[in-house]
Each structure stands twice: as structure tokens, then as C-alpha cells.
Short mmCIF file of C-alpha atoms and ligand atoms in Angstrom, two decimals:
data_model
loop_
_atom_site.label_atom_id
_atom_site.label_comp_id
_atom_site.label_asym_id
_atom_site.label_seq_id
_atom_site.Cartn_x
_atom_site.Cartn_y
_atom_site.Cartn_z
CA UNK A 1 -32.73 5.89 63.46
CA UNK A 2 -35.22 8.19 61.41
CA UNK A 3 -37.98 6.14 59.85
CA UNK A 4 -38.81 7.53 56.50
CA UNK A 5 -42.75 7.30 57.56
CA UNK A 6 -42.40 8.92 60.36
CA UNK A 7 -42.54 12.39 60.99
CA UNK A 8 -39.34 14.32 62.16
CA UNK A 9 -39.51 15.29 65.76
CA UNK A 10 -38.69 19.22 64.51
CA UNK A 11 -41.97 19.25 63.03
CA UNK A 12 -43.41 17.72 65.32
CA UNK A 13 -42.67 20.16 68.63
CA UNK A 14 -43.61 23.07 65.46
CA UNK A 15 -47.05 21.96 65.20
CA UNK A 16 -47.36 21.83 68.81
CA UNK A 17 -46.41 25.66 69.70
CA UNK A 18 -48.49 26.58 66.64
CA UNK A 19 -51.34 24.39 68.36
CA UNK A 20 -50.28 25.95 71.88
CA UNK A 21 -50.52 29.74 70.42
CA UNK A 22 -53.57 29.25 68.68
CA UNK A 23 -55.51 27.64 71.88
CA UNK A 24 -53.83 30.65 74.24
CA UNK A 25 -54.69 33.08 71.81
CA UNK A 26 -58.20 31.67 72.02
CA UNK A 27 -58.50 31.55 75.52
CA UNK A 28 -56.82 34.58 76.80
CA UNK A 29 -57.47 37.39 74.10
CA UNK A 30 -54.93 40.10 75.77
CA UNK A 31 -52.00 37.56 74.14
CA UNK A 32 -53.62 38.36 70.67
CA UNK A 33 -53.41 42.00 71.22
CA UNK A 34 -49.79 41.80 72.56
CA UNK A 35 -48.37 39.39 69.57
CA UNK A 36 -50.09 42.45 67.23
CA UNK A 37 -47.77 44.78 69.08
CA UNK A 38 -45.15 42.70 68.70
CA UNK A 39 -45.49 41.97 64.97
CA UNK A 40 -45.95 45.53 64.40
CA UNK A 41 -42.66 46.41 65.89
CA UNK A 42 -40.63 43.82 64.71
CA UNK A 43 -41.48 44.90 60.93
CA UNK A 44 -40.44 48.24 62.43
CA UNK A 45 -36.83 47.55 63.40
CA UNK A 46 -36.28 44.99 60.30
CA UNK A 47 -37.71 48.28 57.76
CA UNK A 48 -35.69 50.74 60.03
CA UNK A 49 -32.35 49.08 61.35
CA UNK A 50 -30.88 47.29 57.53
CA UNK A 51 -27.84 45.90 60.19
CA UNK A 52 -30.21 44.07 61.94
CA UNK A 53 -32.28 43.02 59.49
CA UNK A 54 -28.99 41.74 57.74
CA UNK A 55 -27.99 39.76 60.77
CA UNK A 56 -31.35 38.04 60.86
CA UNK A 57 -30.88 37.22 57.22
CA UNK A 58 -27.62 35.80 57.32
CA UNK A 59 -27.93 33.50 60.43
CA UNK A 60 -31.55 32.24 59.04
CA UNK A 61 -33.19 33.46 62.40
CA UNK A 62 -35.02 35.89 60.46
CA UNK A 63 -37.15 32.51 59.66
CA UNK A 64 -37.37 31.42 62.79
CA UNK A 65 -38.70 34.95 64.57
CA UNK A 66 -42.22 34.45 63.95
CA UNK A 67 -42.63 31.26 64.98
CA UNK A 68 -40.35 32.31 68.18
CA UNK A 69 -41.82 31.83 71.57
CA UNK A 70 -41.70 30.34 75.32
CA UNK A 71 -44.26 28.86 77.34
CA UNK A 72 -44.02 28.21 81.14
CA UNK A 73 -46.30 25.18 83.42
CA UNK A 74 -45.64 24.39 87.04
CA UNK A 75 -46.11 20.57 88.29
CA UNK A 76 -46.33 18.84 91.45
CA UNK A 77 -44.88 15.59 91.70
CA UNK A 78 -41.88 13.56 90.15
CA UNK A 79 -44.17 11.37 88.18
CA UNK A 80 -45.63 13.92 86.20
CA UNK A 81 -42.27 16.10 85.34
CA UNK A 82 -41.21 12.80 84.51
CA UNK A 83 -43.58 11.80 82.62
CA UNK A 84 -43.46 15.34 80.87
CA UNK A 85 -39.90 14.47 79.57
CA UNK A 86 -40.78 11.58 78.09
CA UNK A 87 -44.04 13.93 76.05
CA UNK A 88 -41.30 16.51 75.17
CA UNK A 89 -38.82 14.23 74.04
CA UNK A 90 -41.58 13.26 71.39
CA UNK A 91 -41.19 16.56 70.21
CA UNK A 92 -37.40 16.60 70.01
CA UNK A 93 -36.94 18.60 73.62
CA UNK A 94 -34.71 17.86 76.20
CA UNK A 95 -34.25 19.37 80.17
CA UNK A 96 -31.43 22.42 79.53
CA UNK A 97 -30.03 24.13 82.94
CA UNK A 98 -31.21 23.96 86.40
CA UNK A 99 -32.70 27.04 87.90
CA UNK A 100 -33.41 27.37 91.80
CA UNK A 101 -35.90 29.82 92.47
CA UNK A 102 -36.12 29.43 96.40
CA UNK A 103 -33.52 32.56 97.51
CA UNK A 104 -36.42 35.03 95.69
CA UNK A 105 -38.68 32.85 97.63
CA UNK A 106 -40.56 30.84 94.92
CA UNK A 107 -40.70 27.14 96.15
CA UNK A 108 -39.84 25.70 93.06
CA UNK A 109 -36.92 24.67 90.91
CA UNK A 110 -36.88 24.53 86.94
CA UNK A 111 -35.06 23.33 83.60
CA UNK A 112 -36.21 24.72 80.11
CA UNK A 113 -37.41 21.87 77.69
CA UNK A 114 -36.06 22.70 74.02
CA UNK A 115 -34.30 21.61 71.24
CA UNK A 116 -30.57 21.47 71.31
CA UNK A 117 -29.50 21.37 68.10
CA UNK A 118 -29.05 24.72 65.86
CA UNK A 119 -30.78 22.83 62.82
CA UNK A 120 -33.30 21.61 64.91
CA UNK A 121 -33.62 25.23 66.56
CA UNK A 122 -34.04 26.82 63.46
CA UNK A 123 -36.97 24.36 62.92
CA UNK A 124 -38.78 25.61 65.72
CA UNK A 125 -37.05 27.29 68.99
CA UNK A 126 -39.99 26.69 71.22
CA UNK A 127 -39.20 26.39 74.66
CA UNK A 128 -40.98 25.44 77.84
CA UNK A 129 -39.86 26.91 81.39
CA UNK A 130 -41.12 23.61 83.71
CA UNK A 131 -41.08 24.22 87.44
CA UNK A 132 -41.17 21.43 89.70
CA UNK A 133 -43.00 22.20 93.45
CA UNK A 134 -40.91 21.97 96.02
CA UNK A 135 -43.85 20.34 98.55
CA UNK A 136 -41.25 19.66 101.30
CA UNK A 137 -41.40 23.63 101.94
CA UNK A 138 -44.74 23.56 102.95
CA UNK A 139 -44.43 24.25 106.86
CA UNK A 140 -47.60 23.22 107.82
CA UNK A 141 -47.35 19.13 107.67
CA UNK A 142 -50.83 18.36 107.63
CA UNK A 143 -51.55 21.09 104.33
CA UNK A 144 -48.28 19.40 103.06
CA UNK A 145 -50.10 15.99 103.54
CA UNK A 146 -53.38 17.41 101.95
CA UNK A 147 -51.49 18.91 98.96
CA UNK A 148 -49.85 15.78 98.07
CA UNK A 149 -52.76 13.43 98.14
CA UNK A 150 -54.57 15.85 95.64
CA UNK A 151 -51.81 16.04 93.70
CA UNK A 152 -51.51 11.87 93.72
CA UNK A 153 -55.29 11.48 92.53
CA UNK A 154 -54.75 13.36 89.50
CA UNK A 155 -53.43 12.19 85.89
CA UNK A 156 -52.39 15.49 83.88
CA UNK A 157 -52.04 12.97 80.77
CA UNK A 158 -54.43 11.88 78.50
CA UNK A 159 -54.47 7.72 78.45
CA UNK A 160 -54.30 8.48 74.48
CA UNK A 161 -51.12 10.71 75.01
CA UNK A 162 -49.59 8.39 77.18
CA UNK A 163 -50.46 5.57 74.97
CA UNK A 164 -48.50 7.45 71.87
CA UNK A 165 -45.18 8.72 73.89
CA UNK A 166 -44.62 4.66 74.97
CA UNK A 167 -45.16 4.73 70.92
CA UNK A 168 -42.79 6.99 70.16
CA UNK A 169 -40.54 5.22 72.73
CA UNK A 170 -40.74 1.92 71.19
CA UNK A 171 -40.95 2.34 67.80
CA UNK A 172 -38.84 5.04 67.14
CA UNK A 173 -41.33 8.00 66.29
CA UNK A 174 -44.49 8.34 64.98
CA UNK A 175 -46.18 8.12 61.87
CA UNK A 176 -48.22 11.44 60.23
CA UNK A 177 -51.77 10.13 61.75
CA UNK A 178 -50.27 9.01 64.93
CA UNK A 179 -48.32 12.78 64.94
CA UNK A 180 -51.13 14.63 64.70
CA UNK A 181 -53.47 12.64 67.05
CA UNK A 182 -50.00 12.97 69.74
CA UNK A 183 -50.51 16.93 68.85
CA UNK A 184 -54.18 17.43 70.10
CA UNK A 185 -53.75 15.11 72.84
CA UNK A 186 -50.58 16.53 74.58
CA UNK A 187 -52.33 19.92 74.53
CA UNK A 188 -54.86 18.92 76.76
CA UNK A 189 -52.35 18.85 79.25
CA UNK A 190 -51.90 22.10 79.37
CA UNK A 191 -55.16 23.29 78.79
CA UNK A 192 -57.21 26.25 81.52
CA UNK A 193 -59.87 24.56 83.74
CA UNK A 194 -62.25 26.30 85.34
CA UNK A 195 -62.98 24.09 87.90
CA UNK A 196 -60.87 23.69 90.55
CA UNK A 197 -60.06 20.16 92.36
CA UNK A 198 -60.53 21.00 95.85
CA UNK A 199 -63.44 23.63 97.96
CA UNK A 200 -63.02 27.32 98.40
CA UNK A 201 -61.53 26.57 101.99
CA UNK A 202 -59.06 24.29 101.12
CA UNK A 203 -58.19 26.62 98.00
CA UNK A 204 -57.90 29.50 100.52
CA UNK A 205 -55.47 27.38 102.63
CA UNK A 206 -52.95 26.33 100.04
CA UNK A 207 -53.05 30.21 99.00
CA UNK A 208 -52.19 31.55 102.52
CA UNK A 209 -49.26 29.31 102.59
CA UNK A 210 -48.18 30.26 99.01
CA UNK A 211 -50.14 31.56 96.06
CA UNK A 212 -48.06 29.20 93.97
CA UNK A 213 -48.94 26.61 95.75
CA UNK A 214 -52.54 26.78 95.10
CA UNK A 215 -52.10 27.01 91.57
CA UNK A 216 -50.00 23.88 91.34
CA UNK A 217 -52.06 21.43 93.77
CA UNK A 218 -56.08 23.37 92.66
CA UNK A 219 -56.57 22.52 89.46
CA UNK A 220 -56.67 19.23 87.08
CA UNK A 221 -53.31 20.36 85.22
CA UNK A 222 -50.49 22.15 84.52
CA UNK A 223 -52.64 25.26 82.90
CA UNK A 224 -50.10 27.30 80.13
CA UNK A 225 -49.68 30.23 82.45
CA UNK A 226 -47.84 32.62 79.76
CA UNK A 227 -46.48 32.18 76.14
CA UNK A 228 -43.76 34.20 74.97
CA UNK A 229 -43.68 36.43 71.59
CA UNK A 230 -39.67 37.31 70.75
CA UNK A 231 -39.35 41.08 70.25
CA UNK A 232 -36.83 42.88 68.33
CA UNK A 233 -37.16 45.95 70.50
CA UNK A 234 -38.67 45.62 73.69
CA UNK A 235 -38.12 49.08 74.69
CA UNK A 236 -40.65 49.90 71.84
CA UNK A 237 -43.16 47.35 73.21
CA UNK A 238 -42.62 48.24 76.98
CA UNK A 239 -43.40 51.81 76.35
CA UNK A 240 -46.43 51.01 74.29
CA UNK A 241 -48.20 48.27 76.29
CA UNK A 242 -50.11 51.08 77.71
CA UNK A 243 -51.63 52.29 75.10
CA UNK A 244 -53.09 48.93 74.01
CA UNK A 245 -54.59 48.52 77.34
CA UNK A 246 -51.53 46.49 79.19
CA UNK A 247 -50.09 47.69 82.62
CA UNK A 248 -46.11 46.18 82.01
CA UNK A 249 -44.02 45.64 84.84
CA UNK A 250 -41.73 48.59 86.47
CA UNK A 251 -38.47 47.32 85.23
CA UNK A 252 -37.45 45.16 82.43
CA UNK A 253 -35.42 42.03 83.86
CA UNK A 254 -31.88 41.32 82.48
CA UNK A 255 -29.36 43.42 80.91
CA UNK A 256 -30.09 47.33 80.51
CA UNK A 257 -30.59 48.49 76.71
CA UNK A 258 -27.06 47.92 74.50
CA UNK A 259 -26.42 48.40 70.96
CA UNK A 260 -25.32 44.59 71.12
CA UNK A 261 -28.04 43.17 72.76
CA UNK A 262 -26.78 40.26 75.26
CA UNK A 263 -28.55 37.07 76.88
CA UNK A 264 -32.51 37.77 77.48
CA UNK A 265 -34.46 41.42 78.11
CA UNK A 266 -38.37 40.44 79.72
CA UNK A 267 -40.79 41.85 80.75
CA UNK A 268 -44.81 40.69 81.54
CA UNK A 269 -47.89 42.14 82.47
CA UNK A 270 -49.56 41.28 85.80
CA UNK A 271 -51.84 37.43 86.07
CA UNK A 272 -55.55 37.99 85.37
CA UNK A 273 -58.61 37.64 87.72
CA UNK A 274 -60.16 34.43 86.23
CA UNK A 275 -63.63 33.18 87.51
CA UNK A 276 -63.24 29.52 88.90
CA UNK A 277 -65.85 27.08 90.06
CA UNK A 278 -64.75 25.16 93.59
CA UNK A 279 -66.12 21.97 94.42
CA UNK A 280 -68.21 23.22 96.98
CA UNK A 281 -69.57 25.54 94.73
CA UNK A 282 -72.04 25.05 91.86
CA UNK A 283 -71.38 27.37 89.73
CA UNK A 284 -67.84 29.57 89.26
CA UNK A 285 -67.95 31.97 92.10
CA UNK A 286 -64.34 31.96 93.05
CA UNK A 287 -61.47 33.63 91.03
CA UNK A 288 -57.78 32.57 91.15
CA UNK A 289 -55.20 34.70 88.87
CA UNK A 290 -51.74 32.41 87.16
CA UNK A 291 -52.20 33.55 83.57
CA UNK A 292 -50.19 36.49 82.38
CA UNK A 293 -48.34 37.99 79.24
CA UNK A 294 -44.66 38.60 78.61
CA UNK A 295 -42.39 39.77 75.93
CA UNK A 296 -38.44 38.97 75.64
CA UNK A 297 -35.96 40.14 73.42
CA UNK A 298 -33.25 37.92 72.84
CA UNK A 299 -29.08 38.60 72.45
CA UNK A 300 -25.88 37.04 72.15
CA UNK A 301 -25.29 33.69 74.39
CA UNK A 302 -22.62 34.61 76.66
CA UNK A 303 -19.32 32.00 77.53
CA UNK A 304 -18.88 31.18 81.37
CA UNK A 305 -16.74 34.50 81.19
CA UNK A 306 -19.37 36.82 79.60
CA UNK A 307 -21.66 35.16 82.55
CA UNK A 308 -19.50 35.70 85.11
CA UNK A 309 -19.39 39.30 83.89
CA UNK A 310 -23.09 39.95 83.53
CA UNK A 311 -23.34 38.31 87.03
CA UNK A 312 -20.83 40.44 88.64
CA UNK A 313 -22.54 43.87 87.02
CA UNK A 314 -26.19 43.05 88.13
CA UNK A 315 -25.03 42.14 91.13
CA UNK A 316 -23.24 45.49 91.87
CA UNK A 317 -26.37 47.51 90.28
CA UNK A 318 -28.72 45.70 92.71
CA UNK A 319 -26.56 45.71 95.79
CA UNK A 320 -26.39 49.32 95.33
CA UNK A 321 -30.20 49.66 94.90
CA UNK A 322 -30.67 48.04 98.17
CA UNK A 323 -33.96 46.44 97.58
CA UNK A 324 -35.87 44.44 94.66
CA UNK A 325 -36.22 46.71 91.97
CA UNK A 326 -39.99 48.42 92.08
CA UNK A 327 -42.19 51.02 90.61
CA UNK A 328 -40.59 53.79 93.57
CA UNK A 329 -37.29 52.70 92.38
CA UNK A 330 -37.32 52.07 88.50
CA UNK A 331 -35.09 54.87 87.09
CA UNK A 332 -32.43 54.58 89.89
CA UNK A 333 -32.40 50.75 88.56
CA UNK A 334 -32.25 51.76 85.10
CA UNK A 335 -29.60 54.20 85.84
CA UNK A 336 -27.58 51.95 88.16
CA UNK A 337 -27.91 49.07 85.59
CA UNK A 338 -26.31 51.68 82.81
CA UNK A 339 -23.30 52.69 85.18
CA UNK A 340 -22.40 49.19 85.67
CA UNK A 341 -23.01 47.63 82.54
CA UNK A 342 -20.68 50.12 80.91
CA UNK A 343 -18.05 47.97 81.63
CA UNK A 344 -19.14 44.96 79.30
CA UNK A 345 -17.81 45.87 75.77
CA UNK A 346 -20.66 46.65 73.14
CA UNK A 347 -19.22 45.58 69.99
CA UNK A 348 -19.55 42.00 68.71
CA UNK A 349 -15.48 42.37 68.00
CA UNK A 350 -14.78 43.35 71.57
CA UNK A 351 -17.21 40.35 73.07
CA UNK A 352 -15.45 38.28 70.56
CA UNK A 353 -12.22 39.15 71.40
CA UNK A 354 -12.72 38.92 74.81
CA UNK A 355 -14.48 35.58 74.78
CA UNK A 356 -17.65 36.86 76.60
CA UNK A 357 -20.18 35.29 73.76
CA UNK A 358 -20.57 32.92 71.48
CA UNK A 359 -20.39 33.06 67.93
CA UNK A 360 -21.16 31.44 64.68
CA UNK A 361 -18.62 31.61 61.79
CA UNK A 362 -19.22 31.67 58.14
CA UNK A 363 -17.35 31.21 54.59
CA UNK A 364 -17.57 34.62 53.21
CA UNK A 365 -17.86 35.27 49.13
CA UNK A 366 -14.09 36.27 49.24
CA UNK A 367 -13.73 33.19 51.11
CA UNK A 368 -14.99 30.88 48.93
CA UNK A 369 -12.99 32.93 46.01
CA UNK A 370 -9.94 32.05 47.75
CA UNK A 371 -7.92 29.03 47.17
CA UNK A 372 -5.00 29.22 49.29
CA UNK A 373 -6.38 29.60 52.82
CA UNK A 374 -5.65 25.96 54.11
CA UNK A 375 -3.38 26.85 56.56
CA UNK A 376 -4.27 30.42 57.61
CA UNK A 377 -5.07 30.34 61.58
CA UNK A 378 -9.24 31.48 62.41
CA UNK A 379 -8.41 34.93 63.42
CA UNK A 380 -6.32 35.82 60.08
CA UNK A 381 -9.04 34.31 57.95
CA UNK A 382 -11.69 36.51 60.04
CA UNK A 383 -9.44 39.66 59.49
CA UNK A 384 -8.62 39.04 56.57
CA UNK A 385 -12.46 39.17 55.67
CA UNK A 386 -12.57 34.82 54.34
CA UNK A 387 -14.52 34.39 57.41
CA UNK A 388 -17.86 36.68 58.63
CA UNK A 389 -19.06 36.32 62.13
CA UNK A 390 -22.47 36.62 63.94
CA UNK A 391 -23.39 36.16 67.87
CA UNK A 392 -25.30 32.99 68.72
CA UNK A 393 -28.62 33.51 70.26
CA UNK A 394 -29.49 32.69 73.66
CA UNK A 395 -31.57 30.34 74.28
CA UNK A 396 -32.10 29.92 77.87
CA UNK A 397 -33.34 31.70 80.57
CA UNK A 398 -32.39 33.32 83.34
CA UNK A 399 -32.45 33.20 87.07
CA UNK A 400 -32.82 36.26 88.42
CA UNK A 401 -35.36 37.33 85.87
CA UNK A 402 -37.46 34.20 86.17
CA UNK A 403 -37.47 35.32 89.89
CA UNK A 404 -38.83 38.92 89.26
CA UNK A 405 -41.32 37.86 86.58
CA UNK A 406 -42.45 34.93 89.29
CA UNK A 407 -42.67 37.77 91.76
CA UNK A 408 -44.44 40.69 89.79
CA UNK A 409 -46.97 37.86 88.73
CA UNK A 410 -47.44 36.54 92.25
CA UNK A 411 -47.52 39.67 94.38
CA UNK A 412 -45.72 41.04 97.61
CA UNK A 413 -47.31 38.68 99.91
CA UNK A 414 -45.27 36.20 97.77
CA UNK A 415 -41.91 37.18 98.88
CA UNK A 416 -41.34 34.06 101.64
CA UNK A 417 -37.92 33.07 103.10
CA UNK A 418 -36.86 29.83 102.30
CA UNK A 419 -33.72 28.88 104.23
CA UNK A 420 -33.01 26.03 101.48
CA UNK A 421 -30.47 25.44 98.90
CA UNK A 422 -30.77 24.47 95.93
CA UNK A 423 -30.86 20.98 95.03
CA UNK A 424 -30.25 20.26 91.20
CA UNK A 425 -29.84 16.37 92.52
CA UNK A 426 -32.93 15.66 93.87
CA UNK A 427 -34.55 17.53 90.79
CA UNK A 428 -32.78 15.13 88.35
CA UNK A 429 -33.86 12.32 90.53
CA UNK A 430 -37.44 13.41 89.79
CA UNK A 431 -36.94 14.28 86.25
CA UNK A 432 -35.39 10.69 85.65
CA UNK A 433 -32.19 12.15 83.62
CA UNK A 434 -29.55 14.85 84.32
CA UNK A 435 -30.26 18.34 82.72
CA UNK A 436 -28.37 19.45 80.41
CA UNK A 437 -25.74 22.33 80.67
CA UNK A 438 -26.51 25.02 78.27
CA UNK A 439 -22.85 26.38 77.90
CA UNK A 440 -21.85 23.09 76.72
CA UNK A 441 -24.00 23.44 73.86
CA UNK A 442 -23.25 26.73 72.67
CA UNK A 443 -19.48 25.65 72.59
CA UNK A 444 -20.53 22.84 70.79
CA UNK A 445 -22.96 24.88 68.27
CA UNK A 446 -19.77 27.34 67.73
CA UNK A 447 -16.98 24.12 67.30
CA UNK A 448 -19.45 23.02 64.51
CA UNK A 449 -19.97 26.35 62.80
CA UNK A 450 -15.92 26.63 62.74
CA UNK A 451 -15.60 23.07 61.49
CA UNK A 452 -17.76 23.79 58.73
CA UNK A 453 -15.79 26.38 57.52
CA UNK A 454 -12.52 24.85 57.36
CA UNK A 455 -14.48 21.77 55.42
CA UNK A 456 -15.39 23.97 53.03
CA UNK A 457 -12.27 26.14 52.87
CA UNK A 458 -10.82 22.78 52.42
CA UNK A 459 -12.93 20.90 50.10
C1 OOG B 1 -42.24 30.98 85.12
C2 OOG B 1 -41.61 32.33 85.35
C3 OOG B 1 -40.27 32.46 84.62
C4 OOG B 1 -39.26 33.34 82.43
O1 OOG B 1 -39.44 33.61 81.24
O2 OOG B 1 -38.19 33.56 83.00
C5 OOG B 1 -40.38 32.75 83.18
C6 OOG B 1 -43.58 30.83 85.78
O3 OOG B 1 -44.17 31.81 86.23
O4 OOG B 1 -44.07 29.68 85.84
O5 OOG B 1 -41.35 32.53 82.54
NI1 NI B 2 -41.45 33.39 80.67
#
């Protein structure tokens, strides 16, 4: 039940990325430069491309696109992803997919905390990528032992922000004051420290085994390590990260450039060299690198079919590559990536056809005009022009990118073999709750959209 004085959750998890952007932008001054570029061409595109510009307008996203953007934090233990459920829920976010990162030898696994709704989406999309440590991949049993008693002494909460979630939890929400007071404490969470937990040694030690490692168990919290603008073109913004001073990555992860554009295009720009203070040490001597900057550019959500598809393609264009995509190899990838993907229809029609995306429907003027359409079937009132379609946005992640952002941020020396499986069950067990499956909720988000049209056809 909503409260009247208390503040919607929407709003809430808004204030918070604002809150989150204007602290990273603070701290790491490269984001400000790269949200400029991004700004710049995304008025670009919308004054040069009227069809996409239209799209924008008619789904709403176009109000949404500013405030657009994904963060990412890496934890330790259960407890604390558990307990970070419980601070996103305040905000009206819930765990969506499962994502195993061990086969590109990461030793984590992840959900994506957002809203599920398309109302509350439109509110604010902000996502976070949360990655859980796998510590039972730690070889070495007496670092594994030392890791987790570091990670045991530390609280990542403030006792304020703890005290409003069981708040929230109890009473239902929370009221304006207690919002904003739930706003500055949960960012403290995630919050850079430049002091590390443990000495220079024992730093060194965790980073041998896995440079991930030693940015999970080092430090008080789960530091922001990136936050993620949403591009229109990020071609455009690949090709001119140079000139403002940014080295990007050699390929851009997901699909290869489409006139359709479909799932999620990345790419980032390599961690900085950040001075850090050890305990040992009195003042900061040391350096450790997690924070770096990425762009996205986001397409239609695709149906199990469509993702089957898109699976299949990258597949093939990476088996035939032969290796991880890399500076040496970038325009064989590219060109590989085109071959393939040729074979995934690039008209909204022909994905719609074919059921490879999702889509949102809506009562056109001649629709509304109409009086006897009550019985016509969805495609005849789509062909006949009573109906107007647009893809649904993606609003996930993806595996196989996450892996070669993870990687490009992390190094070579990063590229372990884990001879694991994935284990979505013993993640949920941490997490407290199952995650939720992302397909199911575009279907959903689509059922709705057609539901709403016959109501009105009908009303
Ligand atoms: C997360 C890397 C994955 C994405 O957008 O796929 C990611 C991390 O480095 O913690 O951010
Ligand atoms: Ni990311």
C-alpha cells in the first residue's frame, strides 16, 4: 500500500543516481568530460536522424535519456549483497538475471538491480550491475581464510541506512525527511576510500591471486567502479574518445553497428592509477586501479528466439576469430561480426514478424477515429495502420560483454581458468530471494501495452 506521505519509491531510486552522478562526477573528473561527449552527440543524432528522434518521442524514452545510466559495485559476502537488496528495494529495485562470469575467468557472479516496471522505468531506468565474490575460488586456503575475516570485520552500511531500510520495511516507505536522509546515507556505501583495510603485503597478495580480488576484500566498501551515460551513437563517441583525452577499448562489445540497433553496444576506457594509503603506510604511497568509464547504446530487447539468434551469430564470429577479440585483431572482429550478423533481419517489421524482439503497441490517431475495430485480430489492426509499433528497450546486460569490459579493465594477467560452473542457486541463497528472469518481463511489458490497446479500442 502507497502511503500518501510517503515518497514513491520511483523518486526515490531518481534522487539517488542523480546523487550517485553528481558524487562520481566529483570524484573522478574524466566521467564529466565523457557525459559532455555524450550529451553533445546525442543532440546530434536527435537534430540529424527525425526517425529516431520520433521514436524517442513517441515511447516517452526521449524523457528518460538524460537521466539514463548504469552503475556497477562488487561485494564479498552474502550478508552484504543481502543486505544490498533490502537498500535497493527502498528504491523500487529488484535482482533481474543471473550472470556467471567464471568461463572468462572473473570469480564472480552477478544480477542487475532495477526497476521492473515500464512506468516505473520511465521514472528513472537506473541500474546497478552487483557482483558477488566467489571466495571459494581462491586456491590458496590460508589467503582464502585471510580474505574472509577482512571481509567479516567490515560493515559497508551506515547504522543510519540500515536503521531507515528496516523503516522502509516496516512501515511501508518513507516519509520526504526520512527519503532524503535514506539518500545521503546509502551513498556512502558506495563511496572511493583512499585507505585501504589491510598493508601493502597483504594487498600485494590478494592481487597476485586476482586483481579483483583485492579490490573486493582492500577497501572499506563497495567503491562505484563505473557509471554509465546511454548514447545514441556510440560509434560517434568511440571514435571521438580520443580526442578528448580517452584511450577506448579495441572493440565495442555486443552486436556490430545495425540500422535497428538490438540488445546493448559498450564500450569503456581502461581503470585509473589511484593513490591509496595501506595500513602500514602513513601516508598514500600505494596505488590500486578499479575505477573506469563506459558508454552503452541501447536497442530492441530480444525474445528467447532473437537471443538464441544473437547467441548463435557471436558465437560463430568469435569461434572464427580464434581468440578474445584485441587491438591485433579488431577489424577482423568487426568484419567477422558484420558477416554473421547479416543474417538477423534489420527492420523492426522483420524482427517483429519473426518474433526476435519485443515490442510495444499503440492506438494510432486513425485508431482512435475508428469505431468498428472490436473484433479485428492484432496484426490486421497493425496493417491496417489502427495500431503503431515501437521496439522495447533492453534493459539488461549482457554476459559476454560484462566479461570483456571485466577483462579490458582488469588486464591480461586477469585471464584465470576457473574449472567451475555456474551456480545461480547458491547466489540466490546469498541474495535471500530468486532473481528475476528478464524475458519474463518484457513479455509481460508487451501483454500490457497490447491490453491497453484493445481497452481503449474498446472503451
Ligand atoms: C562490472 C563489469 C560489467 C557491464 O556493463 O556489463 C559491466 C564490473 O566491472 O564490476 O559493467
Ligand atoms: Ni557497465
Amino acid at each position: 500500500m502507497n502511503h500518501p506521505s510517503f515518497v514513491s519509491p520511483d523518486l526515490i531510486r531518481q534522487r539517488f543516481s542523480k546523487a550517485m552522478s553528481d558524487m562520481y562526477r566529483e570524484e573522478v573528473p574524466l566521467y564529466g568530460a565523457l557525459m559532455e561527449l555524450v550529451e553533445k552527440t546525442n543532440r546530434h543524432v536527435l537534430d540529424s536522424d527525425p526517425l529516431v528522434a520520433q521514436q524517442l518521442n513517441d515511447t516517452g524514452e526521449i524523457e528518460r535519456l538524460d537521466l539514463e545510466r548504469h552503475g556497477a559495485i562488487r561485494v564479498g559476502t552474502a550478508a552484504e549483497l543481502a543486505t544490498l537488496a533490502r537498500l535497493f528495494a527502498v528504491m523500487g529495485m529488484q535482482p533481474v538475471g543471473y550472470y556467471d562470469l567464471t568461463p572468462a575467468g572473473v570469480p564472480v557472479h552477478s544480477t542487475a538491480f532495477r526497476a521492473v516496471h515500464e512506468t516505473a522505468l520511465q521514472v528513472s531506468p537506473f541500474r546497478v550491475f552487483t557482483s558477488l565474490l566467489r571466495l571459494e575460488l581462491i586456491e590458496d586456503l590460508e589467503l582464502r581464510a585471510f580474505a574472509q575475516s577482512v571481509l567479516d570485520k567490515r560493515s559497508i552500511f551506515t547504522p543510519i541506512a540500515l536503521k531507515l531500510i528496516e523503516r522502509a520495511e516496516t512501515q511501508g516507505g518513507l516519509t520526504e525527511q526520512e527519503a532524503e536522509t535514506f539518500v545521503e546515507q546509502a551513498l556512502e556505501t558506495f563511496r572511493w576510500h583512499h585507505s585501504a583495510t589491510v598493508t601493502a603485503e597483504q594487498y600485494q597478495k590478494l592481487s597476485a591471486q586476482h586483481r579483483l580480488i583485492a579490490d573486493v576484500v582492500a577497501f572499506k566498501g563497495p567503491h562505484i567502479n563505473h557509471l554509465t551515460p546511454r548514447t545514441l551513437d556510440i560509434d560517434i563517441v568511440q571514435a571521438q574518445m580520443p580526442a578528448h583525452g580517452i584511450t577506448p577499448k579495441a572493440v565495442i562489445e555486443g552486436p556490430p553497428r545495425r540500422r535497428c540497433p538490438i540488445l546493448l553496444r559498450q564500450t569503456s576506457f581502461k581503470a585509473l592509477d589511484e593513490p591509496v594509503a595501506f595500513t602500514d603506510q602513513a601516508r598514500t604511497r600505494g596505488s590500486h586501479s578499479a575505477r573506469f568509464g563506459e558508454i552503452e547504446q541501447r536497442g530492441a530487447a530480444l525474445t528467447p528466439k532473437g537471443r538464441a539468434l544473437y547467441d548463435r551469430l557471436l558465437n560463430a564470429a568469435r569461434d572464427e576469430l580464434k581468440d578474445f577479440p584485441n587491438e591485433a585483431n579488431a577489424e577482423r572482429y568487426n568484419t567477422l561480426m558484420a558477416q554473421h550478423f547479416s543474417e538477423f533481419p534489420d527492420t523492426y517489421e522483420g524482427m517483429r514478424r519473426q518474433e526476435l524482439a519485443y515490442f510495444r503497441y499503440f492506438v494510432t490517431e486513425k485508431g482512435l477515429a475508428a469505431a468498428e475495430l472490436k473484433t479485428l485480430p492484432l496484426e490486421e489492426l497493425v496493417s491496417g495502420g489502427y495500431l503503431r509499433v515501437e521496439p522495447l528497450v533492453y534493459d539488461d546486460f549482457l554476459p559476454v560483454s560484462a566479461a570483456g569490459i571485466f577483462q579490458s579493465n582488469l588486464g591480461d594477467a586477469a585471464q584465470t581458468h576457473y574449472g567451475v560452473h555456474s551456480n545461480q542457486h547458491a547466489f540466490e541463497k546469498a541474495l535471500g530471494r530468486p532473481t528475476i528472469d528478464e524475458l519474463g518481463l518484457y513479455a509481460e511489458t508487451q501483454r500490457r501495452s497490447i491490453e491497453q490497446c484493445f481497452t481503449v479500442l474498446n472503451g
